[in-house]
């Protein structure tokens, strides 16, 4: 997993995609970091497409 990417935690259901440390910051569809944002079926990409564009800590 790339540094900072919490995709494994997302896939395991331990955190929501917008709780990832780099969601919407370093990791966006234009600059995907991990597999959850790279794939159209990835959880982070789906949340982004659904309009969740802000990290949970914001």
Short mmCIF file of C-alpha atoms in Angstrom, two decimals:
data_model
loop_
_atom_site.label_atom_id
_atom_site.label_comp_id
_atom_site.label_asym_id
_atom_site.label_seq_id
_atom_site.Cartn_x
_atom_site.Cartn_y
_atom_site.Cartn_z
CA UNK A 1 0.00 0.00 0.00
CA UNK A 2 1.33 3.48 -0.79
CA UNK A 3 2.37 5.58 2.23
CA UNK A 4 -0.60 7.26 3.87
CA UNK A 5 -3.17 5.15 2.00
CA UNK A 6 -5.75 3.56 4.29
CA UNK A 7 -7.42 1.47 1.57
CA UNK A 8 -6.97 -1.75 3.52
CA UNK A 9 -8.85 -0.26 6.46
CA UNK A 10 -11.62 0.90 4.11
CA UNK A 11 -11.95 -2.52 2.47
CA UNK A 12 -12.10 -4.21 5.86
CA UNK A 13 -14.88 -1.83 6.93
CA UNK A 14 -12.88 -0.35 9.79
CA UNK A 15 -13.12 3.22 8.47
CA UNK A 16 -15.22 5.09 5.93
CA UNK A 17 -13.45 6.29 2.77
CA UNK A 18 -13.55 9.93 3.89
CA UNK A 19 -11.77 8.95 7.11
CA UNK A 20 -8.63 8.02 5.15
CA UNK A 21 -5.75 10.34 5.99
CA UNK A 22 -5.25 11.40 2.35
CA UNK A 23 -8.82 11.24 0.94
CA UNK A 24 -9.58 14.42 -0.97
CA UNK A 25 -6.14 15.81 -0.19
CA UNK A 26 -3.32 13.86 -1.84
CA UNK A 27 -5.74 11.23 -3.18
CA UNK A 28 -8.38 12.28 -5.72
CA UNK A 29 -9.64 10.69 -8.95
CA UNK A 30 -7.23 12.94 -10.89
CA UNK A 31 -4.35 11.87 -8.66
CA UNK A 32 -5.29 8.44 -7.24
CA UNK A 33 -2.92 7.00 -4.67
CA UNK A 34 -4.32 3.59 -3.78
CA UNK A 35 -6.51 0.92 -5.31
CA UNK A 36 -9.69 2.23 -3.66
CA UNK A 37 -9.48 5.43 -5.73
CA UNK A 38 -7.86 4.01 -8.88
CA UNK A 39 -10.67 1.60 -9.73
CA UNK A 40 -14.14 2.78 -10.76
CA UNK A 41 -15.46 0.09 -8.39
CA UNK A 42 -13.24 1.22 -5.50
CA UNK A 43 -14.97 2.45 -2.35
CA UNK A 44 -13.20 5.81 -2.29
CA UNK A 45 -13.93 6.47 -5.96
CA UNK A 46 -17.62 5.60 -5.40
CA UNK A 47 -17.87 7.99 -2.44
CA UNK A 48 -16.18 10.71 -4.51
CA UNK A 49 -18.60 10.14 -7.40
CA UNK A 50 -21.47 10.27 -4.90
CA UNK A 51 -20.44 13.77 -3.83
CA UNK A 52 -18.47 13.12 -0.64
CA UNK A 53 -15.50 15.37 -1.38
CA UNK A 54 -14.47 16.37 2.14
CA UNK A 55 -12.38 14.39 4.59
CA UNK A 56 -14.17 13.48 7.83
CA UNK A 57 -11.74 15.53 9.94
CA UNK A 58 -12.36 18.70 7.92
#
